[in-house]
Tab-separated table of C-alpha atoms in Angstrom:
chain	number	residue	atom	x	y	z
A	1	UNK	CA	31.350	-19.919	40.291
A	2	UNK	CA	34.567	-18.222	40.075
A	3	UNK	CA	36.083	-17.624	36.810
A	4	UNK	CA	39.320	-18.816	38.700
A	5	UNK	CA	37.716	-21.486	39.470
A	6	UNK	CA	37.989	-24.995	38.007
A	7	UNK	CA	36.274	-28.584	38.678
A	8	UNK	CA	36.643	-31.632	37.231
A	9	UNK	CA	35.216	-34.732	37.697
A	10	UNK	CA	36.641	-37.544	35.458
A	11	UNK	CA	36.855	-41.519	34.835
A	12	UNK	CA	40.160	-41.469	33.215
A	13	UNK	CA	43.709	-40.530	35.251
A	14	UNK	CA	44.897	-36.430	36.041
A	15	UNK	CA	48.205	-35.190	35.899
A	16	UNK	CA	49.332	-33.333	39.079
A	17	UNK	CA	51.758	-32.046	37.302
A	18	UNK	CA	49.299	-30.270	34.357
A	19	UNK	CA	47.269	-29.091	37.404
A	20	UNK	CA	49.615	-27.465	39.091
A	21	UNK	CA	51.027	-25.628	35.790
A	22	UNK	CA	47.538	-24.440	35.138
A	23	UNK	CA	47.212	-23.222	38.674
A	24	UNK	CA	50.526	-21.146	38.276
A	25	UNK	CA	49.664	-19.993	35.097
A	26	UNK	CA	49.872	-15.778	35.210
A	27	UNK	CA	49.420	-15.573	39.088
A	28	UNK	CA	51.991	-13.535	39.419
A	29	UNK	CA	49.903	-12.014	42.282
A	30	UNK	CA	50.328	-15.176	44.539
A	31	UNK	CA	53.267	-16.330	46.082
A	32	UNK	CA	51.792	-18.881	48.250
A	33	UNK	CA	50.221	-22.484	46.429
A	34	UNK	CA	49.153	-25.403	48.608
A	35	UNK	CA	48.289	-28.188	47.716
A	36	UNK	CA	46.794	-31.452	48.619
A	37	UNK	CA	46.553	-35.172	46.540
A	38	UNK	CA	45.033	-38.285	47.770
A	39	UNK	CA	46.305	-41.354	46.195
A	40	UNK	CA	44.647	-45.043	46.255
A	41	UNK	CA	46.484	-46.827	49.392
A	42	UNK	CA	47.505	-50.457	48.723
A	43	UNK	CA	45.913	-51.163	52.658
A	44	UNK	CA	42.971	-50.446	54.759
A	45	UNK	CA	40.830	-51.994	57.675
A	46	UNK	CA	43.253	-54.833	57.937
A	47	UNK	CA	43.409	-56.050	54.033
A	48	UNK	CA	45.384	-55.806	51.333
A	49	UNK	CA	43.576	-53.481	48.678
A	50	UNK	CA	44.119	-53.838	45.296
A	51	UNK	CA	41.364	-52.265	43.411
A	52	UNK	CA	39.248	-49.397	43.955
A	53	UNK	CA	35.938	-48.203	42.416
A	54	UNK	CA	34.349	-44.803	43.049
A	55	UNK	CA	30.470	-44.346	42.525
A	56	UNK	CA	29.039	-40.450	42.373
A	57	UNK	CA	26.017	-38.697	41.882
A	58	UNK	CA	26.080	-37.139	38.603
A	59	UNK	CA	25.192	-33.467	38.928
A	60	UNK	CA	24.843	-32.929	42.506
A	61	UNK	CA	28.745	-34.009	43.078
A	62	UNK	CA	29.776	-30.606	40.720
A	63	UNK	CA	27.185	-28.516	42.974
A	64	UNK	CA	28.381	-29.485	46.219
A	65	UNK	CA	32.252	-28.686	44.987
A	66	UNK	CA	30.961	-25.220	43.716
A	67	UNK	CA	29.114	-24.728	47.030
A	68	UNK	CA	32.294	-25.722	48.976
A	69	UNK	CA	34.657	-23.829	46.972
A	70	UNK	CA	32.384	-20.389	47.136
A	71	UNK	CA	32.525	-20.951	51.251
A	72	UNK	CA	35.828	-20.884	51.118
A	73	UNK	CA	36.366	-17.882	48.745
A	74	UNK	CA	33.445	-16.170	51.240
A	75	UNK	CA	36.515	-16.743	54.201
A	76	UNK	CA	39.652	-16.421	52.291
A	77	UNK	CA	41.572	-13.869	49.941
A	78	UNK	CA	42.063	-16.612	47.634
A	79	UNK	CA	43.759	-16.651	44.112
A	80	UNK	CA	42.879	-20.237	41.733
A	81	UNK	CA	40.922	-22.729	43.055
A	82	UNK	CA	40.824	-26.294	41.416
A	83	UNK	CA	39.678	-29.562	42.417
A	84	UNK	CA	39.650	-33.027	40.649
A	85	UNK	CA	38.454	-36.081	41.426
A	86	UNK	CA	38.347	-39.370	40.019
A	87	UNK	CA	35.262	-41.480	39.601
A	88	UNK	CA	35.250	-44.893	38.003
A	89	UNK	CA	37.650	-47.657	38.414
A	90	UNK	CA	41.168	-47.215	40.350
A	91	UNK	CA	44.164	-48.621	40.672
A	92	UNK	CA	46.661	-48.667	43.566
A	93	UNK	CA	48.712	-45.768	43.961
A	94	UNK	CA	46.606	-43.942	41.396
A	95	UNK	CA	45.356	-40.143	42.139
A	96	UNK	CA	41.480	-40.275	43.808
A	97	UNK	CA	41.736	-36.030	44.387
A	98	UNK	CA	43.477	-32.990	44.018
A	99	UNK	CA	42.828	-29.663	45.586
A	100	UNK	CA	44.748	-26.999	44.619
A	101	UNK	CA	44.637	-23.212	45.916
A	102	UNK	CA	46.736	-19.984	44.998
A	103	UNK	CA	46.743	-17.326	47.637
A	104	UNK	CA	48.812	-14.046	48.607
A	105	UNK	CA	49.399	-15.507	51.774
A	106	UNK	CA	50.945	-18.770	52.806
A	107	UNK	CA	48.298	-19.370	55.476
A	108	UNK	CA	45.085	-18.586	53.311
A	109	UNK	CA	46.323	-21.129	51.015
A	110	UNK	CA	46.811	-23.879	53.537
A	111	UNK	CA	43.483	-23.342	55.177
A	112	UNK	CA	41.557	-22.873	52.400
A	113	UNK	CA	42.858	-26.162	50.530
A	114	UNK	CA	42.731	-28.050	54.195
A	115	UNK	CA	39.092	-26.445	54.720
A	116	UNK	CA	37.826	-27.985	50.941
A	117	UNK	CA	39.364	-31.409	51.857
A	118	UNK	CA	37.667	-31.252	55.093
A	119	UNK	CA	34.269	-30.484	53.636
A	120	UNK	CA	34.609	-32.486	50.132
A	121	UNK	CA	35.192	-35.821	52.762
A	122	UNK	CA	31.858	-35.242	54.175
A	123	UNK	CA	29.585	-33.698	51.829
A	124	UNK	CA	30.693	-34.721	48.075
A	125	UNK	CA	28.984	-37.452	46.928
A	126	UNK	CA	31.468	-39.731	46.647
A	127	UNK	CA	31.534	-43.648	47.664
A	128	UNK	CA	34.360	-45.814	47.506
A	129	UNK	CA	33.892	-49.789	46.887
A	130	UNK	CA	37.446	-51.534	47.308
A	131	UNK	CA	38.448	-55.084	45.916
A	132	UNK	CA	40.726	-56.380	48.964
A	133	UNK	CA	42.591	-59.655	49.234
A	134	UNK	CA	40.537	-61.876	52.130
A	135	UNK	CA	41.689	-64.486	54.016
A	136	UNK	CA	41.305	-67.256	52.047
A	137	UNK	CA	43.035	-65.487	49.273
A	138	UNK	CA	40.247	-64.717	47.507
A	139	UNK	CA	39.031	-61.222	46.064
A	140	UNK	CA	36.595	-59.486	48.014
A	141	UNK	CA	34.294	-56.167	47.128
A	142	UNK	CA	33.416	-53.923	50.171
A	143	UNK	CA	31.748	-50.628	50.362
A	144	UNK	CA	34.362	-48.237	52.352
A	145	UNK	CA	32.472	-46.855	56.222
A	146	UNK	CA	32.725	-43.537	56.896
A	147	UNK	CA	35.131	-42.559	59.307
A	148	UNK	CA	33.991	-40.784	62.564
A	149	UNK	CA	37.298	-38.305	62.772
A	150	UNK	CA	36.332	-37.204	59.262
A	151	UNK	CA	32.986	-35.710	60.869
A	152	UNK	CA	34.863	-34.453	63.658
A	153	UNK	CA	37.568	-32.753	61.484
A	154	UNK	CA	34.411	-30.169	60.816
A	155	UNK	CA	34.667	-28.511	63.612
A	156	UNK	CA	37.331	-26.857	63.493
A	157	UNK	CA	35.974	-24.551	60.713
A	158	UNK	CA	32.430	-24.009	63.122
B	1	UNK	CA	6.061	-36.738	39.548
B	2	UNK	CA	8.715	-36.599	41.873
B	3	UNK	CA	12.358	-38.394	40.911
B	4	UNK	CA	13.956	-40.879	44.006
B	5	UNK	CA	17.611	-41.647	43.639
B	6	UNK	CA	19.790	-44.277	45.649
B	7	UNK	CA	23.610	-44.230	45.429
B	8	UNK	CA	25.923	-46.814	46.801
B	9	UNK	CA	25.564	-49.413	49.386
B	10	UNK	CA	21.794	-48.594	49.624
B	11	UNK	CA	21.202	-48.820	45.935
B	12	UNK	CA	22.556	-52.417	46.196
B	13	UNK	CA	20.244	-53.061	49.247
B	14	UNK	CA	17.149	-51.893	47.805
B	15	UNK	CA	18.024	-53.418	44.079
B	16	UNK	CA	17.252	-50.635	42.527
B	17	UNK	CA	19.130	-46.987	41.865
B	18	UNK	CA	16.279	-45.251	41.204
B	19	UNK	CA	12.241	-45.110	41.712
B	20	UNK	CA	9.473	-42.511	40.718
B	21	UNK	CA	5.940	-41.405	42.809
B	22	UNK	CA	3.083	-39.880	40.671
B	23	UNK	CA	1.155	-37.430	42.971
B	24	UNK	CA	3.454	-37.350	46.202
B	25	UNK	CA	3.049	-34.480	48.603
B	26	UNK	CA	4.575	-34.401	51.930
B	27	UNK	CA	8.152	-34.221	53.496
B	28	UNK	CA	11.163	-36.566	52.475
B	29	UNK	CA	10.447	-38.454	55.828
B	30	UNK	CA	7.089	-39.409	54.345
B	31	UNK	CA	8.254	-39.706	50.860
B	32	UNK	CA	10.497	-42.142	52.555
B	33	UNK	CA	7.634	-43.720	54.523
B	34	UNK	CA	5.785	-44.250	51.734
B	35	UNK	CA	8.217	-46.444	50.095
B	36	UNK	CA	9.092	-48.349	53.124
B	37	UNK	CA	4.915	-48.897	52.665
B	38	UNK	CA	5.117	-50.720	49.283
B	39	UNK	CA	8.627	-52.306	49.796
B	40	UNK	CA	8.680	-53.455	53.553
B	41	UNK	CA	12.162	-55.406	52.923
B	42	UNK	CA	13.602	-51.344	52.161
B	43	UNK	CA	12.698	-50.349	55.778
B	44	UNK	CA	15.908	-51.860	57.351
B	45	UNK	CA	18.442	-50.413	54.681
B	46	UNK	CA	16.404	-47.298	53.892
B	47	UNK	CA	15.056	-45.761	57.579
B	48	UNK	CA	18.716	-46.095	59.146
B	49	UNK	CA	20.087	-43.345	61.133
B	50	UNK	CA	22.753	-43.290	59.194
B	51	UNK	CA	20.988	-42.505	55.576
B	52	UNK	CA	21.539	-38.750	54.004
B	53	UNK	CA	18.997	-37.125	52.132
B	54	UNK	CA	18.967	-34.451	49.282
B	55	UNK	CA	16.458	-31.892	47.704
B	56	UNK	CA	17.506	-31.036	44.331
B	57	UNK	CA	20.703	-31.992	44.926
B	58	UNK	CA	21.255	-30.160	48.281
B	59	UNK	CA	21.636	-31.954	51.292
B	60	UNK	CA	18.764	-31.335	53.482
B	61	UNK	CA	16.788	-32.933	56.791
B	62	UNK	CA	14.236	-35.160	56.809
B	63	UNK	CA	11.389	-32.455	57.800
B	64	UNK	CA	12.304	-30.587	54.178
B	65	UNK	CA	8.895	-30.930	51.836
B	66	UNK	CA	8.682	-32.241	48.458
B	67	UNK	CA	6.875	-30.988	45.515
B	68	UNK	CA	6.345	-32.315	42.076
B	69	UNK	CA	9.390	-32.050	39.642
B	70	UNK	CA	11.815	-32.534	42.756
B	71	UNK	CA	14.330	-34.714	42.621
B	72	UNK	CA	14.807	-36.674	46.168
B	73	UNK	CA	18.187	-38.680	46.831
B	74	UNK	CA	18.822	-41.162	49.482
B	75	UNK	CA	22.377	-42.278	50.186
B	76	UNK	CA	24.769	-43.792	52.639
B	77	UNK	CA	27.690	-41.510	54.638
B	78	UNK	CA	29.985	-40.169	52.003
B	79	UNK	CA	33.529	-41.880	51.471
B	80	UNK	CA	35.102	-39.594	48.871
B	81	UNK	CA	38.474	-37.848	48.567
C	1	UNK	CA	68.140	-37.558	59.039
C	2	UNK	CA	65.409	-40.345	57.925
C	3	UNK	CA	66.463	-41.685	54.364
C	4	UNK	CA	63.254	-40.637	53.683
C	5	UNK	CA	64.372	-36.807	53.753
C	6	UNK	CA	65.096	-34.718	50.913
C	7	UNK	CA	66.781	-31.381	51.250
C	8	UNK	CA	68.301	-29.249	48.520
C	9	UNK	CA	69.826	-26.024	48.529
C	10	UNK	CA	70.044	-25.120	45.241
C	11	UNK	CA	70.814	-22.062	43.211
C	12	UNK	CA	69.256	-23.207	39.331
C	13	UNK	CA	65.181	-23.816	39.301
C	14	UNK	CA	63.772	-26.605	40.284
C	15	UNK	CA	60.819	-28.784	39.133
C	16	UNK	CA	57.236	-29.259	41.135
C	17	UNK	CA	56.495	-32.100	38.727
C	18	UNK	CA	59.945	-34.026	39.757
C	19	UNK	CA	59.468	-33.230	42.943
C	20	UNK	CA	55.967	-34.753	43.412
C	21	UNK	CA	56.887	-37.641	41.191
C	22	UNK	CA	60.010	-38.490	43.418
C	23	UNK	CA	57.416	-37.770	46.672
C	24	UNK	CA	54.659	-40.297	45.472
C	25	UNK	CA	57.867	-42.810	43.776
C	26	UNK	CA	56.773	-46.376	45.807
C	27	UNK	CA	54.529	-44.526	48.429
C	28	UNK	CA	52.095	-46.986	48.273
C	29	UNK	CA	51.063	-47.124	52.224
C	30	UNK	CA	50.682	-42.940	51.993
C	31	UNK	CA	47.150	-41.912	50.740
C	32	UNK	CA	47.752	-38.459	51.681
C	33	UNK	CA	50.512	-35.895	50.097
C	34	UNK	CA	50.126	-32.238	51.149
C	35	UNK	CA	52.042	-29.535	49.287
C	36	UNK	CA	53.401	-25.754	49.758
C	37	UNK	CA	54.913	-23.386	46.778
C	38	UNK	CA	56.088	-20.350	47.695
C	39	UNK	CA	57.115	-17.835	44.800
C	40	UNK	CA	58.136	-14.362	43.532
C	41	UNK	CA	55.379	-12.409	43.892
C	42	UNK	CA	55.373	-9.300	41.795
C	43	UNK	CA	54.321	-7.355	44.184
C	44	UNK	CA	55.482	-6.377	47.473
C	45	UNK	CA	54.604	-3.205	49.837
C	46	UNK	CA	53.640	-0.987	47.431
C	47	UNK	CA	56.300	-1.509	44.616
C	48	UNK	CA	56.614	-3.590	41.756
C	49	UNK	CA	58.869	-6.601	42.181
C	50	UNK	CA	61.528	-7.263	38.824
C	51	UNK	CA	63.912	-9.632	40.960
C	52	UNK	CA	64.617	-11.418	43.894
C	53	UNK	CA	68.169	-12.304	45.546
C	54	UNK	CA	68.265	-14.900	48.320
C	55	UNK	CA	71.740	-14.897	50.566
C	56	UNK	CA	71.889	-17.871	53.066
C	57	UNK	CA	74.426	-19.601	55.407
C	58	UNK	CA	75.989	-22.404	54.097
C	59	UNK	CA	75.771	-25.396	56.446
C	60	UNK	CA	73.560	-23.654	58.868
C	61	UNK	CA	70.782	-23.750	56.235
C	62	UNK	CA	70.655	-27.211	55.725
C	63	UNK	CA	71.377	-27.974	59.260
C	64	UNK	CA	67.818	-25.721	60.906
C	65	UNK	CA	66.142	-27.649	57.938
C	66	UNK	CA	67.449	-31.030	58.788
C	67	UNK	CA	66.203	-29.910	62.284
C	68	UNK	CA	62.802	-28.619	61.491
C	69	UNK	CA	62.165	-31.925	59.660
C	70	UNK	CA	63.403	-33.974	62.615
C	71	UNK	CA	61.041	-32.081	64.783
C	72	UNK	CA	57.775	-32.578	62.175
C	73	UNK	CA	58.578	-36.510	62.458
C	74	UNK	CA	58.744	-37.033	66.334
C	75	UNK	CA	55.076	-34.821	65.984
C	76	UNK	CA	53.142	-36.694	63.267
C	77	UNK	CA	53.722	-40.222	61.653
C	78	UNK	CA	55.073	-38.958	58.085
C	79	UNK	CA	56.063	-40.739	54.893
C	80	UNK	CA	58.000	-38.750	52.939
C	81	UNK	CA	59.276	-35.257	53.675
C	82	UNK	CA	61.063	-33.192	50.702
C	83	UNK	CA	62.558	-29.180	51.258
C	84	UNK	CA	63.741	-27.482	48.294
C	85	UNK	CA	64.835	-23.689	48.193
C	86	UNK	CA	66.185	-22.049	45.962
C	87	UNK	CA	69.116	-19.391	46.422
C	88	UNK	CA	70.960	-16.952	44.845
C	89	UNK	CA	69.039	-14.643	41.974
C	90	UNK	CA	65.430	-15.477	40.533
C	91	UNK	CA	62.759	-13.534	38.608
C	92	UNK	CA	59.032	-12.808	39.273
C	93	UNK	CA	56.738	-16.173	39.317
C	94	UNK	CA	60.171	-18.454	39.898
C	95	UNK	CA	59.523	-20.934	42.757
C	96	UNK	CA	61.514	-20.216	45.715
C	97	UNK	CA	60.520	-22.964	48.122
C	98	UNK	CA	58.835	-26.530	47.924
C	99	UNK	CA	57.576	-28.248	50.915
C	100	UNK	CA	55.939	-31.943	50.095
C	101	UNK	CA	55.037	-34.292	53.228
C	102	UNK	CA	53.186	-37.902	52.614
C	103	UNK	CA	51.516	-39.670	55.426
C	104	UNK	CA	48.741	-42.607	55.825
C	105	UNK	CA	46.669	-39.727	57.014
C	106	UNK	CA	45.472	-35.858	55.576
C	107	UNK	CA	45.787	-34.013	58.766
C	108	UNK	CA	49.068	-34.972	59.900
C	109	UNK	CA	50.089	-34.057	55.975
C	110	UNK	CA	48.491	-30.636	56.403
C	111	UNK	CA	49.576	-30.341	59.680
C	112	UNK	CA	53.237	-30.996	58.710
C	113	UNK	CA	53.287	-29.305	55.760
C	114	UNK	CA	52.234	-25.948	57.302
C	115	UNK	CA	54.498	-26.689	60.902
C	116	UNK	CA	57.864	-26.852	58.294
C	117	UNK	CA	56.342	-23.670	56.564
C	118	UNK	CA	56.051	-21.797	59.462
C	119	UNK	CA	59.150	-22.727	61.243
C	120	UNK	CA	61.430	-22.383	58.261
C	121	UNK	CA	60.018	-18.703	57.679
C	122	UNK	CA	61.193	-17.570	60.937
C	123	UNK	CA	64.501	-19.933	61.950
C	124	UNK	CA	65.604	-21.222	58.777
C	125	UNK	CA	68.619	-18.436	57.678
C	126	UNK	CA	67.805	-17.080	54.287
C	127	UNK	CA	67.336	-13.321	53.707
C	128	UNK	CA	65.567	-12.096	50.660
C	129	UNK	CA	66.436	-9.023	48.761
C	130	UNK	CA	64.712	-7.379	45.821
C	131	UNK	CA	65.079	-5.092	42.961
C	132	UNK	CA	61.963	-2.538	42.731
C	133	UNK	CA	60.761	-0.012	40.491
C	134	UNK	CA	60.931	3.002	42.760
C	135	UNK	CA	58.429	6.083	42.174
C	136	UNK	CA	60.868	7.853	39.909
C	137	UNK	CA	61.155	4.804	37.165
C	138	UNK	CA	64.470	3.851	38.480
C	139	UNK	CA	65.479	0.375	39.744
C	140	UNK	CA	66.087	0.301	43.683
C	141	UNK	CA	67.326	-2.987	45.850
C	142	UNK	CA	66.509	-3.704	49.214
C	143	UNK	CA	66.522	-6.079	51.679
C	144	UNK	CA	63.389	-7.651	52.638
C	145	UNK	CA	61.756	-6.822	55.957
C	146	UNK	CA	60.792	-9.937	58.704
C	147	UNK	CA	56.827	-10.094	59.744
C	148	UNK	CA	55.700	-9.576	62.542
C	149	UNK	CA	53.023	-12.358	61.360
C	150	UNK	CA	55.387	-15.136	60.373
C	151	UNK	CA	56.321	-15.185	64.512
C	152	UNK	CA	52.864	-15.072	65.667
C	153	UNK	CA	51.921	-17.984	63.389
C	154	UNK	CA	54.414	-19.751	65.520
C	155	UNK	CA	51.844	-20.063	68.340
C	156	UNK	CA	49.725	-22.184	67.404
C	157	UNK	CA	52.718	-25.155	67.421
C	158	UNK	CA	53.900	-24.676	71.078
D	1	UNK	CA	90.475	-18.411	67.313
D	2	UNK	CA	87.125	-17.983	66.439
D	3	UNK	CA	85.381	-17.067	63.671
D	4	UNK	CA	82.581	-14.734	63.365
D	5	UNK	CA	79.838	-14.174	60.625
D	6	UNK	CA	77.874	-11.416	59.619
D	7	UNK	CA	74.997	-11.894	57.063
D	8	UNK	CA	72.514	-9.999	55.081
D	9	UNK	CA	72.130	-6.468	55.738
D	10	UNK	CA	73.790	-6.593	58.788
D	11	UNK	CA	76.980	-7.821	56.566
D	12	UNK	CA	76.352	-4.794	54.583
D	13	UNK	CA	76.298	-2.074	57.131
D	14	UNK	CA	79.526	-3.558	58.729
D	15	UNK	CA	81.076	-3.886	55.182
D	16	UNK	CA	82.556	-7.376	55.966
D	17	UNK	CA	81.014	-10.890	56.142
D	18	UNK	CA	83.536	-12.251	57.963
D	19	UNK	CA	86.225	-11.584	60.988
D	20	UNK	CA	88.391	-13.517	63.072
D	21	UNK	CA	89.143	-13.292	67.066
D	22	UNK	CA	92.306	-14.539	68.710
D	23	UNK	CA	92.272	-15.708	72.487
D	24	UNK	CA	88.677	-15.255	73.367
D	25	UNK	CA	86.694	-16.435	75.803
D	26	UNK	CA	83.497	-15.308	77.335
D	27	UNK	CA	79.858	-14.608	76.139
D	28	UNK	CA	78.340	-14.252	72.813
D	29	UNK	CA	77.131	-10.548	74.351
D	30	UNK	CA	81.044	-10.589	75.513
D	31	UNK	CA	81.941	-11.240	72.208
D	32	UNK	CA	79.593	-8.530	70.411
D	33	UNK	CA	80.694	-5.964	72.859
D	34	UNK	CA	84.470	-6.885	72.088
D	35	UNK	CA	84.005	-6.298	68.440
D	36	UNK	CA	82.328	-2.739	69.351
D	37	UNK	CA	85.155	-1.726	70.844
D	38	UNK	CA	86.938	-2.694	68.132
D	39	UNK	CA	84.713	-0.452	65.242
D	40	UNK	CA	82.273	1.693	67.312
D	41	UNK	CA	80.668	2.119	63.878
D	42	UNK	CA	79.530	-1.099	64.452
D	43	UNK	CA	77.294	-0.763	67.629
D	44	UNK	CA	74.211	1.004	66.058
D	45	UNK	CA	74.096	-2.177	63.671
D	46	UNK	CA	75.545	-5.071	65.729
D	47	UNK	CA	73.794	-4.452	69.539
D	48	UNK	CA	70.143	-4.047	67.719
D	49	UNK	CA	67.626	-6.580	69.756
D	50	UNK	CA	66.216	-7.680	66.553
D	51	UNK	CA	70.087	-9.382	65.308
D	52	UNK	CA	69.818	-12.982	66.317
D	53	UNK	CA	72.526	-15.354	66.790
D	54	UNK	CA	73.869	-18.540	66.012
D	55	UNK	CA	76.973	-20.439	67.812
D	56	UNK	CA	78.143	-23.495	65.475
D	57	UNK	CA	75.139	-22.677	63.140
D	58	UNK	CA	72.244	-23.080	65.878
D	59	UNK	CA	70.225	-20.199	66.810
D	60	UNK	CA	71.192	-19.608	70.194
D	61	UNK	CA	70.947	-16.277	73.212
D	62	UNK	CA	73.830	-14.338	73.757
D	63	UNK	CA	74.185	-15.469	77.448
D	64	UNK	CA	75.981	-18.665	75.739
D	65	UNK	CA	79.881	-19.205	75.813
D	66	UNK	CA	82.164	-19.102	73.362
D	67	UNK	CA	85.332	-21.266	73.013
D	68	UNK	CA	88.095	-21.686	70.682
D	69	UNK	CA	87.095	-23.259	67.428
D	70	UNK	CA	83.548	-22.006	67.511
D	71	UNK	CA	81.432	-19.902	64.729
D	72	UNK	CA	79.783	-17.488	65.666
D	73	UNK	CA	77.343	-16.108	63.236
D	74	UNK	CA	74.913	-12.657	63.729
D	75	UNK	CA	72.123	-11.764	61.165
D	76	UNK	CA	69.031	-9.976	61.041
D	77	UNK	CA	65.309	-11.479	61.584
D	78	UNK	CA	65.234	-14.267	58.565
D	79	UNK	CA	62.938	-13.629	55.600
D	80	UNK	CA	63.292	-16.936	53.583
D	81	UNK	CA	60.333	-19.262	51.926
C-alpha cells in the first residue's frame, strides 16, 4: 500500500469536505483531482427508502480496496488515492462512498477514480439492506440485488 | 480447523454467520458439499449460482483447495458503493 | 439554461466544500455526484511555476459554458450541474476550475463530468499565462501553449 | 460598424484588443484580410491556421458573413481548466 494512499472504513458520517482538503494537501505536483461520492437515495425498485444499513466483511473489505487501488496505481500515473466507505446504519441523503484521486493529468484522474468505483461495486464486500415504505404503509427490510450493468461496467477496463 | 464465514442475505438463510470443520481437506466446492451434507435445508440458499466464495479473504473459484487454518467465506453478489 | 445550472466566472477563490454542499443541497433522488478540480500545478514544461494569469472573453465565456452544459443534459439524465473558473491572477495549488454533475446514476456522472472537462479545455475561451523561473534565476511570463491531447480527447464524444 | 476582438497573445502581438470597422460586409476571411491591409504587421499573427474565430461569441469558420452590429472576436487555440 501506497504511502499516498488512504482507506477508511467507518460506522459514523465523513466529511467530503475534510477529504478533499487532505487530498490537496502539498500536491502541488497535481493539477487534476476527480472525484466521485455516492449518497443514500430516498428511492429504489419502486419504493420509497428511508433507511439504509450496510453489512461488510471485516478484514477482507480493507484488502480488496488495497488490491483495487494498487491495480489502478499499476495503470495510472496517479498522485493521492483515498477511499471511504460507510458501514453501519444510514440515513437518506447521507454519504455511502467517496473515492478520491490526484493526478498530473485530468484524464488519469477520471479513469482511475471511475476504474475504483467500477471495481469497489463488484468486488468490495459490501451489502446493502434498505428499510422502504410498502404498500400498506408499513416498513419493510430488503436485501439490495445486484445489478447486472454493474458487472457489465467491467469490461470496459478488460 | 478451517474457519466458514456467511455475510448478508445468506447468513440470514442459513441462521448462522459463521461455522467451523475440524479435519477438512478438499476444495471449497466440497467444503461446501459437506455442509450442504449435515444441513440439507442450506443446499437451496448455499449451492446457488449466484453465491461468491473467498480464500483468505481473496475471491476465488470453487475448484480453489482448502487447508487447515484457512478461512473460507460464502456470500451473496456484492451491493456496495 | 436548467435552474439547475450553476456557472460562475469569478476572479476571488472559490470553495470545493460550498460547492459540493450547494451540489448535494435537496438532491435526494441523485445517488451519484462526480467531481473534477483542476489547479496550479507548480510545474509546467520544464520550469517552475510561481503564478498563473487567466484572460477570458466576457460573455462568450459564460455563453460556450452555458452551451457545453446544455449539450451534457440532452446526452445523459443529470441532476445538478455546477462550472466554476476562476480568472484573473492565482498562485501555485489555487483551484482554477470546478466541475460537479449529480445524477440517479455513476456513469452518466462520470461520463458528464469528464464530456464538460474535455469540451471546456478546447472551446471554452480562457487563455492561461504564467510567470516562470527561467534558467538564469529571473522571473519570465508566457502564455500557455494548447495540446495537441486536449483535441484528441475530443474523439471519444463524437 | 462592427466590432472586432483580439485576445490573448494574439492581442499582444497586434498591441490592441480591440478595433472597429465601418461599412463592412463580406466574410470573416474578408474581414481578416481587410484588417491586413490595413497593418501588414498584422498578417504573420492574424492569418495563422491555428487563430480561431468567433462571430457574436460562437466559435465559428471564416467562410461565415459578417453584418453590421456583429462581434467578431479572433484568439489563439484556448488553454483554460
Amino acid at each position: 500500500m501506497s504511502s499516498f494512499d488512504r482507506i477508511i472504513v467507518c460506522e459514523t458520517p465523513f466529511d467530503v469536505a475534510a477529504e478533499y482538503a487532505a487530498l490537496q494537501r502539498g500536491a502541488c505536483a497535481d493539477g487534476a483531482c476527480a472525484m466521485f461520492v455516492g449518497s443514500v437515495r430516498d428511492f429504489n425498485a419502486g419504493n420509497g427508502v428511508t433507511q439504509l444499513a450496510l453489512e461488510h466483511y471485516p478484514g477482507m473489505t480493507e484488502k480488496s480496496l488495497a488490491g483495487i487501488i494498487a491495480d489502478a496505481r499499476a495503470r495510472w500515473g496517479l498522485g493521492r488515492v483515498h477511499v471511504i466507505h460507510r458501514v453501519g446504519a444510514m440515513q437518506v441523503n447521507e454519504e455511502i462512498v467517496f473515492v478520491g484521486v490526484t493526478s498530473p493529468h485530468r484524464q488519469a484522474a477520471f479513469a482511475a477514480c471511475q476504474y475504483i468505483m467500477d471495481r469497489l461495486k463488484t468486488e468490495a464486500p459490501f451489502w446493502k439492506r434498505e428499510t422502504v415504505h410498502a404498500e400498506d404503509g408499513a416498513s419493510e427490510e430488503r436485501w439490495v440485488d445486484a445489478r447486472a450493468s454493474d458487472t457489465a461496467e467491467l469490461e470496459k477496463w478488460a | 480447523m478451517v474457519k466458514v464465514l456467511f455475510f448478508a442475505r445468506l447468513r440470514q438463510q442459513l441462521g448462522t454467520g459463521e461455522v467451523r470443520l475440524e479435519n477438512f481437506s478438499g476444495s471449497i466446492a466440497a467444503l461446501r458439499d459437506a455442509l450442504c451434507d449435515q444441513n440439507p435445508a442450506w443446499r437451496a440458499h448455499l449451492c446457488d449460482d449466484n453465491i461468491r466464495t473467498a480464500l483468505n479473504q481473496e475471491l476465488v473459484a470453487t475448484d480453489c483447495a482448502v487447508a487447515g487454518g484457512d478461512e473460507v467465506a460464502f456470500f451473496p453478489p456484492v451491493t456496495g458503493g
